[in-house]
PDB file of C-alpha atoms and ligand atoms in Angstrom:
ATOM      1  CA  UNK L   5     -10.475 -11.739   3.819  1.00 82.00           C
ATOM      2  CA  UNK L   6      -8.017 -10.647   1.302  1.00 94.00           C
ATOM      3  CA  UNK L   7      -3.962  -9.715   1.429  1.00 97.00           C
ATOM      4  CA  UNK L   8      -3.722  -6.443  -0.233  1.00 97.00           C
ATOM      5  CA  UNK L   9      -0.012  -5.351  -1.581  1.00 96.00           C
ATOM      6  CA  UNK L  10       0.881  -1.961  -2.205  1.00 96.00           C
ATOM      7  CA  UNK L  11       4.089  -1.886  -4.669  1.00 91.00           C
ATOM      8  CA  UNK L  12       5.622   0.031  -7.625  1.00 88.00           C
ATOM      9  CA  UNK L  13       9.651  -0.426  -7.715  1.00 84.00           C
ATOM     10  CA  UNK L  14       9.650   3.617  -7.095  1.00 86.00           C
ATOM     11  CA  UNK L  15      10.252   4.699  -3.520  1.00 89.00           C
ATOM     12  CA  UNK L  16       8.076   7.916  -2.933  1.00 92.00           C
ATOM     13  CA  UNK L  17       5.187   7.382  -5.149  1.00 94.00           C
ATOM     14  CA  UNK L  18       2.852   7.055  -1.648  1.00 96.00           C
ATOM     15  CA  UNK L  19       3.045   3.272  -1.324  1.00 96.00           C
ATOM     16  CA  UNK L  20       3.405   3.641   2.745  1.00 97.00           C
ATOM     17  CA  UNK L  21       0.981   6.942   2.912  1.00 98.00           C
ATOM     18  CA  UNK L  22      -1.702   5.187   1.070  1.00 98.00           C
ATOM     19  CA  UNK L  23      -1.295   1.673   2.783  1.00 98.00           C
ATOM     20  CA  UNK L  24      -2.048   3.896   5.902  1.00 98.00           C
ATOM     21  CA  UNK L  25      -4.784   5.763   4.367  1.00 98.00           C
ATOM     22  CA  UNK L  26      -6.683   2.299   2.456  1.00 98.00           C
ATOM     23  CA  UNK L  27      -5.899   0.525   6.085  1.00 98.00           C
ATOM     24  CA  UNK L  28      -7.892   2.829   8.147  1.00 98.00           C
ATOM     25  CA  UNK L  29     -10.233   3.151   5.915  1.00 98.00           C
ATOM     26  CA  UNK L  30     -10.956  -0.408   6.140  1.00 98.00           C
ATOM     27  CA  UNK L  31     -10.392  -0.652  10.245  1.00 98.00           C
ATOM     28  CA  UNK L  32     -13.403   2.336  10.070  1.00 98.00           C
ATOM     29  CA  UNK L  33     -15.406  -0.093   8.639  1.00 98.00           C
ATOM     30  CA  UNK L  34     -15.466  -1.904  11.294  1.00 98.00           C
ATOM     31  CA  UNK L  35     -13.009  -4.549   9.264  1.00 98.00           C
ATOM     32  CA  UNK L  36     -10.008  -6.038  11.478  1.00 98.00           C
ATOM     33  CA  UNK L  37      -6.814  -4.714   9.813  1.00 98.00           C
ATOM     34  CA  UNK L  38      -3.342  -5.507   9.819  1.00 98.00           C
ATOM     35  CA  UNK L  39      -0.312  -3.634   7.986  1.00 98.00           C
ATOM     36  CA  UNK L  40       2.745  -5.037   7.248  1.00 96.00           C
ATOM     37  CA  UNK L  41       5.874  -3.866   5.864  1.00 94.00           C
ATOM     38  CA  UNK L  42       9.022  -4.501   4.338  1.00 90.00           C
ATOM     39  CA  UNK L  43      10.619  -1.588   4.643  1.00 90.00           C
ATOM     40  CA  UNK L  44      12.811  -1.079   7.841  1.00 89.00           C
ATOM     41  CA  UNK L  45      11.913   2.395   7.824  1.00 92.00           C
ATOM     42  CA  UNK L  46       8.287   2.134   9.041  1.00 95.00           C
ATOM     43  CA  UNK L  47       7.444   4.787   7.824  1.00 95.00           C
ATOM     44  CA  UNK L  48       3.672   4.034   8.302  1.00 97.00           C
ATOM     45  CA  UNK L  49       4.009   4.844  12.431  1.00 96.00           C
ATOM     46  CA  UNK L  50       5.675   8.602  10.870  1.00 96.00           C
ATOM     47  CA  UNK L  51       2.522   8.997   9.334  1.00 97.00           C
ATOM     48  CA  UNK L  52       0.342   7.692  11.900  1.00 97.00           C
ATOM     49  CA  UNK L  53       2.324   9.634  14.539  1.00 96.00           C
ATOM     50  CA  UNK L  54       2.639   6.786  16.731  1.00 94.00           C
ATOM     51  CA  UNK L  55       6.373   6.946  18.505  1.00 91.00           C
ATOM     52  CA  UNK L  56       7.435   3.697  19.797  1.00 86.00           C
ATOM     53  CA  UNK L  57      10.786   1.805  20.134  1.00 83.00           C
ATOM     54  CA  UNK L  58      10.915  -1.185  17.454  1.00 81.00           C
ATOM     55  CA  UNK L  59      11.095  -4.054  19.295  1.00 81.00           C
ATOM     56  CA  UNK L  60      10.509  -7.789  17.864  1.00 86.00           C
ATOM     57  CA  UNK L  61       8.974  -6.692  14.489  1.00 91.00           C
ATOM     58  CA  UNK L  62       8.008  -9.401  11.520  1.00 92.00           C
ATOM     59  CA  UNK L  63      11.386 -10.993  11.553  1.00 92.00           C
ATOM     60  CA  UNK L  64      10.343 -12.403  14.853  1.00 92.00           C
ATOM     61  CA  UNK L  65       6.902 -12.841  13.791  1.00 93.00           C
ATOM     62  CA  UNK L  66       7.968 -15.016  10.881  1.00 93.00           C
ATOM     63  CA  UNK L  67      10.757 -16.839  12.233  1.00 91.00           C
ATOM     64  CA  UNK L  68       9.746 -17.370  16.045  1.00 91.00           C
ATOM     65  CA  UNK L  69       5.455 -16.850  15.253  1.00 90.00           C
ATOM     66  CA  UNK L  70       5.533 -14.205  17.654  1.00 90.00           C
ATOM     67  CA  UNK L  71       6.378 -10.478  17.741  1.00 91.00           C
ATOM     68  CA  UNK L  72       5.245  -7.047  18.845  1.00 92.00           C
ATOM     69  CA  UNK L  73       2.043  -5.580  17.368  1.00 94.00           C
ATOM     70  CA  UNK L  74       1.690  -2.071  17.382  1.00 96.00           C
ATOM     71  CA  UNK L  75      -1.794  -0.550  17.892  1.00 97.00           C
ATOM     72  CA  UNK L  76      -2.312   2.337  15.454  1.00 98.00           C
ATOM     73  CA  UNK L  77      -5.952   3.420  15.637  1.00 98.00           C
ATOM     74  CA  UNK L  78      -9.048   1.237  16.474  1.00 98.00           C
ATOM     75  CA  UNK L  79      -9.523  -2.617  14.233  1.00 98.00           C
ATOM     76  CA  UNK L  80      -5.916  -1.137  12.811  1.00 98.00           C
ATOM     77  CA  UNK L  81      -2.436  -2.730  14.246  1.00 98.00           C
ATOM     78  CA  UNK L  82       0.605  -2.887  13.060  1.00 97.00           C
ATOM     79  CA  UNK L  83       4.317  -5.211  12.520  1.00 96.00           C
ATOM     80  CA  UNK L  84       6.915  -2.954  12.432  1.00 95.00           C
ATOM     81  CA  UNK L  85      10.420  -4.056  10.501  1.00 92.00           C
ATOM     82  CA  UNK L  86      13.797  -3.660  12.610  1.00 87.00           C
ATOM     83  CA  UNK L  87      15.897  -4.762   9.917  1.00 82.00           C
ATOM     84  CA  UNK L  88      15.677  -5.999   6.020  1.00 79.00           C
ATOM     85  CA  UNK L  89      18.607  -8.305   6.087  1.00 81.00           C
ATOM     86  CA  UNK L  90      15.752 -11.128   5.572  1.00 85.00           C
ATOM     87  CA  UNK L  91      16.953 -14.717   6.218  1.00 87.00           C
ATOM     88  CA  UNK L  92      16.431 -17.732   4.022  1.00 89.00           C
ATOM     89  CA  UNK L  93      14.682 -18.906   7.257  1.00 90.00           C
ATOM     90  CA  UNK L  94      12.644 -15.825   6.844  1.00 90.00           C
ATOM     91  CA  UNK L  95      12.183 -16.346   3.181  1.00 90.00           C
ATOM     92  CA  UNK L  96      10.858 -19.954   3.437  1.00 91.00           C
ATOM     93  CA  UNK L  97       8.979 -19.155   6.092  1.00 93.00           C
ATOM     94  CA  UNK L  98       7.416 -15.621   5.388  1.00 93.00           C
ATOM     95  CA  UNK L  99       4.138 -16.952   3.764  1.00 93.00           C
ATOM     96  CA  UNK L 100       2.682 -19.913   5.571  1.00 94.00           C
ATOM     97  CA  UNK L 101       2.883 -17.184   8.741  1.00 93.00           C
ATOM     98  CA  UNK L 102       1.456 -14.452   7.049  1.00 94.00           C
ATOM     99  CA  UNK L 103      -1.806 -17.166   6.183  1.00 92.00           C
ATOM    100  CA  UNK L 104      -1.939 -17.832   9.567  1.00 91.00           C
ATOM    101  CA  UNK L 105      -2.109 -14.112  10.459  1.00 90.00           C
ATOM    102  CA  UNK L 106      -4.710 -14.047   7.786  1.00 90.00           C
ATOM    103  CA  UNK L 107      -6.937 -15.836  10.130  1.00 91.00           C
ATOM    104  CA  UNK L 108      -7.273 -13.366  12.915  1.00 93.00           C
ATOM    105  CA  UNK L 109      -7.715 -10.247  10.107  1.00 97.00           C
ATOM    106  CA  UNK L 110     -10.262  -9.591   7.709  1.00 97.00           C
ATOM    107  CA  UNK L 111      -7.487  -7.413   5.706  1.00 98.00           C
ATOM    108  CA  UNK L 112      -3.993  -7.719   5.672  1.00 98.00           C
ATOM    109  CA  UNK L 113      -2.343  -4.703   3.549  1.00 98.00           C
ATOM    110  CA  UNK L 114       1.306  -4.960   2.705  1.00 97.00           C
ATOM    111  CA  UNK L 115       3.761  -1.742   2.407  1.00 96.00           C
ATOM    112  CA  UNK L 116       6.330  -3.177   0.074  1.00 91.00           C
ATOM    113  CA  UNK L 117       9.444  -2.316  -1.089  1.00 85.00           C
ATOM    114  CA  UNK L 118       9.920  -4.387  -4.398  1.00 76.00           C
ATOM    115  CA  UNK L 119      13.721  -4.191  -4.568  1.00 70.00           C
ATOM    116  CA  UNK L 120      13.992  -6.686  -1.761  1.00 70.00           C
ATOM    117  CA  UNK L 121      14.199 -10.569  -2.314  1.00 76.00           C
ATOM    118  CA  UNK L 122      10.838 -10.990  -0.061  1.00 84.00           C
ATOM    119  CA  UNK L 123       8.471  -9.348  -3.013  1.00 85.00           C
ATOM    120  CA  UNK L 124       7.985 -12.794  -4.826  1.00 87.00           C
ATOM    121  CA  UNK L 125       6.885 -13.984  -2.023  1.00 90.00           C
ATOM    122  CA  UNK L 126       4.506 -10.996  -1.381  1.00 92.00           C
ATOM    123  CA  UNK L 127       3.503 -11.118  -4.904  1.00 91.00           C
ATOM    124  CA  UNK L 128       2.355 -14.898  -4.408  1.00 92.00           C
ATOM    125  CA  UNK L 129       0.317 -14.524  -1.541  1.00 93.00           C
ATOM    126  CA  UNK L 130      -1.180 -11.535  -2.311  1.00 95.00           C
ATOM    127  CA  UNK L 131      -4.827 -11.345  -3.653  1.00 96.00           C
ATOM    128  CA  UNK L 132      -4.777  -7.643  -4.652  1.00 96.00           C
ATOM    129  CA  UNK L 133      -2.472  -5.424  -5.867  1.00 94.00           C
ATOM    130  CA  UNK L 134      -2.739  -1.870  -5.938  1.00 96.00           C
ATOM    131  CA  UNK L 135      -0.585   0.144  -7.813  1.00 94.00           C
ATOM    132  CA  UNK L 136       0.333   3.974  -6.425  1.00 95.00           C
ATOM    133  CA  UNK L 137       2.714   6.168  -9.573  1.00 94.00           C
ATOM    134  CA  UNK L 138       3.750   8.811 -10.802  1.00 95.00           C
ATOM    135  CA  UNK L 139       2.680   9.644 -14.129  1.00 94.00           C
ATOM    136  CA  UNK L 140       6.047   9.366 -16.221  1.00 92.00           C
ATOM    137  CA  UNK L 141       7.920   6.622 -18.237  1.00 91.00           C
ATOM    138  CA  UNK L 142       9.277   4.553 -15.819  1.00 88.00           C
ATOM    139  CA  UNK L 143       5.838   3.814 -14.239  1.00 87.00           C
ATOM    140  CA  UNK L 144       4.460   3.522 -17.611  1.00 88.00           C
ATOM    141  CA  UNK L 145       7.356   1.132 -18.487  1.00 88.00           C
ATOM    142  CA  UNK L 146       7.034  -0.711 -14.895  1.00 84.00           C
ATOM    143  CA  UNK L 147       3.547  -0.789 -15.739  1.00 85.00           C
ATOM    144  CA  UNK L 148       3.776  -2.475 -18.671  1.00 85.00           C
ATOM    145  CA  UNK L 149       6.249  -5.185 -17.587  1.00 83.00           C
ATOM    146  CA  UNK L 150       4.080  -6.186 -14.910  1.00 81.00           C
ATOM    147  CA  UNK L 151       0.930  -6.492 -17.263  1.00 81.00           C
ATOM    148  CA  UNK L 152       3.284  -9.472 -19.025  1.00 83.00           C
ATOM    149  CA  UNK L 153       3.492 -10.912 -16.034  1.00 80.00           C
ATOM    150  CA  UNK L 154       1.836 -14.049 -14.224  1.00 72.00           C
ATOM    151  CA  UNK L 155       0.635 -11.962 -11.360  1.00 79.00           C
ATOM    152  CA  UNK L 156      -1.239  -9.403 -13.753  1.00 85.00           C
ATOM    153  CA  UNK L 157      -5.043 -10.822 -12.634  1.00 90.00           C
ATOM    154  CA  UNK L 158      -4.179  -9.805  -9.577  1.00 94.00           C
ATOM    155  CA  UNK L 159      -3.702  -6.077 -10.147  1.00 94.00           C
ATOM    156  CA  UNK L 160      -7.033  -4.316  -9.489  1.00 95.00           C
ATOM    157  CA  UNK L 161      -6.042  -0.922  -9.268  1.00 96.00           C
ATOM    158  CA  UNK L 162      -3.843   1.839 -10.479  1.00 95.00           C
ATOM    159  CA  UNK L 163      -3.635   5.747  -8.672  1.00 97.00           C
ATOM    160  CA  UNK L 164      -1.742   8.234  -9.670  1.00 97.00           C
ATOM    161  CA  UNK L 165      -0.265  10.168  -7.154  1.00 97.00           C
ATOM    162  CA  UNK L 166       1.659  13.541  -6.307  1.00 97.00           C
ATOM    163  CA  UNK L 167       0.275  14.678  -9.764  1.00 97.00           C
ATOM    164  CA  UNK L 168       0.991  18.333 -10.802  1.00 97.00           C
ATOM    165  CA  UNK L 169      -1.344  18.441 -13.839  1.00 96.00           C
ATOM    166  CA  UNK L 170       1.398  18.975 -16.598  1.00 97.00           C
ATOM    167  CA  UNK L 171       1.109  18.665 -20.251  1.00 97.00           C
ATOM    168  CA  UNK L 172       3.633  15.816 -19.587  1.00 96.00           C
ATOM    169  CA  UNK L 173       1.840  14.251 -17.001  1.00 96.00           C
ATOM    170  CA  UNK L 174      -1.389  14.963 -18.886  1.00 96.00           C
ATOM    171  CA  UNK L 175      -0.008  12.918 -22.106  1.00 96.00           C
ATOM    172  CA  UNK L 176       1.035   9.858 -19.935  1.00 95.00           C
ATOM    173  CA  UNK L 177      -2.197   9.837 -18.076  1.00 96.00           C
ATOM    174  CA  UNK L 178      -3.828   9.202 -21.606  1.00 96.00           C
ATOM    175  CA  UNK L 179      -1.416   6.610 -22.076  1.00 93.00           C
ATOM    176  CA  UNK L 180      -1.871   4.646 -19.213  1.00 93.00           C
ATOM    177  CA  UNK L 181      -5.408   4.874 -20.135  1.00 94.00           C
ATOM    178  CA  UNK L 182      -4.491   3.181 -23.493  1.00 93.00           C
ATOM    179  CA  UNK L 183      -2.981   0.598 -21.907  1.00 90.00           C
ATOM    180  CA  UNK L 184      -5.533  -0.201 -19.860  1.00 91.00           C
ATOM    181  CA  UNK L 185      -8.533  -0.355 -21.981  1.00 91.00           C
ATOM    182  CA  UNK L 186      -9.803  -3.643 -22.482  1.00 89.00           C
ATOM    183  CA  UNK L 187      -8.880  -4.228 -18.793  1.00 90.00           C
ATOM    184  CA  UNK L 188     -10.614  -4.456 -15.545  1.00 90.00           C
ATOM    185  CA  UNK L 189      -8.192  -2.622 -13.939  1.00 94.00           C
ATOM    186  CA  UNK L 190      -8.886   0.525 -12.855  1.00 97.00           C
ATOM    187  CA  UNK L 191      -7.015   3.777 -13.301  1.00 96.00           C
ATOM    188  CA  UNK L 192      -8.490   6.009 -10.409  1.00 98.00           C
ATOM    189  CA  UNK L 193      -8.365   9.870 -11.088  1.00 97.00           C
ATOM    190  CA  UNK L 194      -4.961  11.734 -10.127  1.00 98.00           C
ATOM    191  CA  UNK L 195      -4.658  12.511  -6.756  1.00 98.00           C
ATOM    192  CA  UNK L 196      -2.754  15.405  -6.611  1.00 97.00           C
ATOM    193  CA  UNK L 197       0.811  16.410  -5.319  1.00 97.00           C
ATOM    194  CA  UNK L 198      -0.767  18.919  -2.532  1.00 96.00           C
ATOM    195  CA  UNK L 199      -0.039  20.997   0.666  1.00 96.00           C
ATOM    196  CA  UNK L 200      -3.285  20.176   2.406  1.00 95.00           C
ATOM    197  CA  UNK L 201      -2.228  16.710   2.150  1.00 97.00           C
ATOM    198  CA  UNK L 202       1.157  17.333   3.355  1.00 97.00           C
ATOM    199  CA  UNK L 203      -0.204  19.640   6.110  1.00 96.00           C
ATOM    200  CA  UNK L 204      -2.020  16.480   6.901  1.00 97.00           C
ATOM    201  CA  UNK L 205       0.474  14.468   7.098  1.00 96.00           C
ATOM    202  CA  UNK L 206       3.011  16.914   9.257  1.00 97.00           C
ATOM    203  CA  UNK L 207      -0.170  16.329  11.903  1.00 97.00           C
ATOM    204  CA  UNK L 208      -0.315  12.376  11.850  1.00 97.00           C
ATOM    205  CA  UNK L 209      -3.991  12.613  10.645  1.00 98.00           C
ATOM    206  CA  UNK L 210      -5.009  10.453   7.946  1.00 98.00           C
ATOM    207  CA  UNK L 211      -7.534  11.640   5.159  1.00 98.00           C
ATOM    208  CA  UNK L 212     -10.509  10.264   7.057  1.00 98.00           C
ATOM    209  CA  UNK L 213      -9.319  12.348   9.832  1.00 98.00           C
ATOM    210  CA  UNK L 214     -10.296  15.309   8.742  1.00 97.00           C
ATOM    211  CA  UNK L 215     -13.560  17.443   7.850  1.00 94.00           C
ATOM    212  CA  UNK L 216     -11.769  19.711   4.927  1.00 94.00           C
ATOM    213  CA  UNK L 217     -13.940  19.754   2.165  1.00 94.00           C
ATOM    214  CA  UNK L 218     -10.761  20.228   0.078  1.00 93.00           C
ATOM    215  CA  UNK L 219      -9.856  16.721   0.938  1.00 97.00           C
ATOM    216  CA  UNK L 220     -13.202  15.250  -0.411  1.00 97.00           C
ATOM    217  CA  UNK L 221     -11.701  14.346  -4.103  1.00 97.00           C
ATOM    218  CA  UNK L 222      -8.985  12.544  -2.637  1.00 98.00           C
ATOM    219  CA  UNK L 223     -11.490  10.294  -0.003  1.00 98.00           C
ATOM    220  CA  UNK L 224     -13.336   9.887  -3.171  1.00 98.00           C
ATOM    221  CA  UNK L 225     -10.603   8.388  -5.376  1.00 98.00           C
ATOM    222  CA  UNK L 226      -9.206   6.497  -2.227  1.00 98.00           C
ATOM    223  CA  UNK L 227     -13.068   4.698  -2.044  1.00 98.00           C
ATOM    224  CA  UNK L 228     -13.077   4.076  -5.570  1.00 98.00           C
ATOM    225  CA  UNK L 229     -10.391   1.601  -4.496  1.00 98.00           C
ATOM    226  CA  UNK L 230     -11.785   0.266  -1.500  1.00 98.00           C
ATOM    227  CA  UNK L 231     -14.342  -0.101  -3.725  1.00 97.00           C
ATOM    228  CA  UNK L 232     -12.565  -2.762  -5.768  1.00 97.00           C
ATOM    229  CA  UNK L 233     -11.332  -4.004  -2.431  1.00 97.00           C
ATOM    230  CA  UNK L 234     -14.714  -4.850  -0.752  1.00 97.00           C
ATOM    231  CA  UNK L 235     -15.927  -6.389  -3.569  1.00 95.00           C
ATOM    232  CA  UNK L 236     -12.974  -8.724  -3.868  1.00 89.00           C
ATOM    233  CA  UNK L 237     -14.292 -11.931  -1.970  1.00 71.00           C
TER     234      UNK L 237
HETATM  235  N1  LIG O 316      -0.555  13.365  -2.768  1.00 52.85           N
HETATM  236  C1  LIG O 316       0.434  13.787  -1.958  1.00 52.85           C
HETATM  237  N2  LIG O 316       0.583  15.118  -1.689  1.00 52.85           N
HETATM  238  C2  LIG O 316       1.592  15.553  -0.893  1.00 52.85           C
HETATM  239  N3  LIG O 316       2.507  14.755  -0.332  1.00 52.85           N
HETATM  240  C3  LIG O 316       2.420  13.431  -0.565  1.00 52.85           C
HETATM  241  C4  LIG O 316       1.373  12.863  -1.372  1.00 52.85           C
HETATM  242  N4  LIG O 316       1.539  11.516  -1.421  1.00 52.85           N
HETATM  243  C5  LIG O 316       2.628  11.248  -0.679  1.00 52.85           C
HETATM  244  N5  LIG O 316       3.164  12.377  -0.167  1.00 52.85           N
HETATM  245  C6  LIG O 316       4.427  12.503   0.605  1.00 52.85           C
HETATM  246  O1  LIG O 316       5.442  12.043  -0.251  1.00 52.85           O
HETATM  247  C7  LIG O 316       6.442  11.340   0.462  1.00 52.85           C
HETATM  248  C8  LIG O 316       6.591   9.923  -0.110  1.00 52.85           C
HETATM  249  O2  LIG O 316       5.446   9.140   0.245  1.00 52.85           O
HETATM  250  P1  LIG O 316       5.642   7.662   0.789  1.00 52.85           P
HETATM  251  O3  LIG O 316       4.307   7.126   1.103  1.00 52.85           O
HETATM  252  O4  LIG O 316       6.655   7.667   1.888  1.00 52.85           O
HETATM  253  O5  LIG O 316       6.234   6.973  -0.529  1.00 52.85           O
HETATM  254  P2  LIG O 316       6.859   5.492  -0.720  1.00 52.85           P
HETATM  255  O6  LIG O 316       6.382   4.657   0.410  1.00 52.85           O
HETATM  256  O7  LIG O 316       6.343   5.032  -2.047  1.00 52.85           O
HETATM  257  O8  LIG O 316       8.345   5.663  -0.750  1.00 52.85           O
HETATM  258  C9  LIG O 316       6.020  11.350   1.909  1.00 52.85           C
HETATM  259  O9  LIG O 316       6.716  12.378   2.572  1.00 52.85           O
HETATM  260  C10 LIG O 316       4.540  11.656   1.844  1.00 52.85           C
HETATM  261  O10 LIG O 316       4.179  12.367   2.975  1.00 52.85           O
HETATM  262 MG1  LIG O 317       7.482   3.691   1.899  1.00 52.85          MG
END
C-alpha cells in the first residue's frame, strides 16, 4: 500500500502519460489502483481514451467524501478534477481523505501539477516519488533543489523522457548521473521522444497494450520502476 506522486514543476515531461502507464501496470498485477490528479485537464482519460462528462471529481471527494469514480481499465479507476480553484476546506481536508481512500487501494498514484498550492500536501502524504524530465538545466537545477529538501528519502526514481539522444542531452545525462551517485535513487535509462509511442498514444493504448517489439525498451525501463515500487512496503 503505498501513495505514489508523479511531479517535476515542468508541464510536458510525461508526468500524466506515465502515471497512466505505471497505474496499469500495477492494476495488471492484479493490484487495486487508483489515480488521482491535480490537474483540471485530466488528461489521463485523453490517454486512456475514456470520454466521459466530469461530474463530481476530487473536490467533492475531499470536501463532501464522495464523488464520481471513473473506471479506466480493470483494478484501475479514476477521480477526475473539474476545477483547480482548491479551497482552504479542500486544503485542510485533502489528506486525511486521500488515507482513507488508501484503504480500499493497494496503490494510489498521483498526477501532479506542482505549481498549485495542493503539492505540499501531496508531497507529505506521499511515500514515493517518481521523477519524469527532460534532460536539460532546469530539471537538473529542479533536481538538485529537491535533493536539499526534507522530502528527498522519498524520491526513488528518476526517468528521462522524450529524449532525442543529443550531445546536449548526452552531457546532462552524465550529470544527473553525478549527482546521483552515492544515492539510492535510481536514474532509469532514457526513454525516448518517439512516434511509436505517440502512435500509441493517438490510439488510447497504453505500453502494455501492445505486442510491438519496438516498445520492449520502454516496458523495460517502465518495470525498472515498478520495480522500486513493489519493493517499497
Ligand atoms: N516518450 C514519449 N514519446 C512521444 N510522446 C510522448 C512521450 N512522452 C510523452 N509524450 C507526449 O508528450 C505530451 C506531454 O506528456 P504529458 O504526459 O501530458 O506531460 P505532463 O503531464 O508532464 O504535462 C503528450 O502529448 C504525450 O502524449
Ligand atoms: Mg499532465
Amino acid at each position: 500500500m503505498s501513495i505514489i506522486l508523479v511531479k517535476n514543476n515542468k508541464g510536458g515531461v510525461g508526468k500524466s502519460w506515465l502515471t497512466l502507464q505505471l497505474g496499469h501496470a500495477l492494476a495488471l498485477l492484479g493490484k487495486n489502483v487508483l489515480i488521482l490528479t491535480s490537474d483540471s485537464q485530466n488528461n489521463i482519460l485523453d490517454f486512456s481514451g475514456i470520454d466521459v462528462a466530469l461530474g463530481d471529481g476530487l473536490e467533492s471527494w475531499v470536501t463532501k467524501g464522495s464523488g464520481d469514480i471513473v473506471r479506466l481499465r480493470d483494478n484501475l479507476n479514476y477521480i477526475p478534477l473539474s476545477n483547480n480553484n482548491f479551497s482552504k476546506i479542500f486544503r485542510n481536508k485533502v489528506k486525511e481523505r486521500i488515507i482513507l481512500l488508501k484503504e480500499e487501494y493497494d496503490y494510489i498514484l498521483i498526477d501532479s501539477v506542482p505549481t498549485l498550492k495542493v503539492d505540499k500536501e501531496f508531497e507529505e502524504i506521499a511515500d514515493i516519488i517518481v521523477i519524469p524530465g527532460f534532460m536539460d538545466i532546469v530539471t537538473l537545477q529542479g533536481v538538485n533543489k529537491i535533493l536539499e529538501s526534507v522530502n528527498v528519502k522519498k524520491v526513488k526514481a528518476i526517468i528521462p523522457n522524450r529524449f532525442n539522444n543529443t550531445a546536449y542531452e548526452k552531457i546532462l545525462l552524465e550529470d544527473f548521473k553525478a549527482i546521483l551517485e552515492g544515492t539510492d535513487i535510481l536514474l532509469t535509462s532514457p526513454i525516448r521522444q518517439s512516434a511509436i509511442i505517440s502512435n500509441l498514444i493517438a490510439k488510447n493504448k497504453t505500453v502494455w497494450e501492445t505486442n510491438s517489439k519496438k516498445i520492449e525498451s520502454v516496458q523495460e525501463i517502465l518495470g525498472s520502476v515498478l520495480e522500486v515500487i513493489l519493493n517499497e512496503k
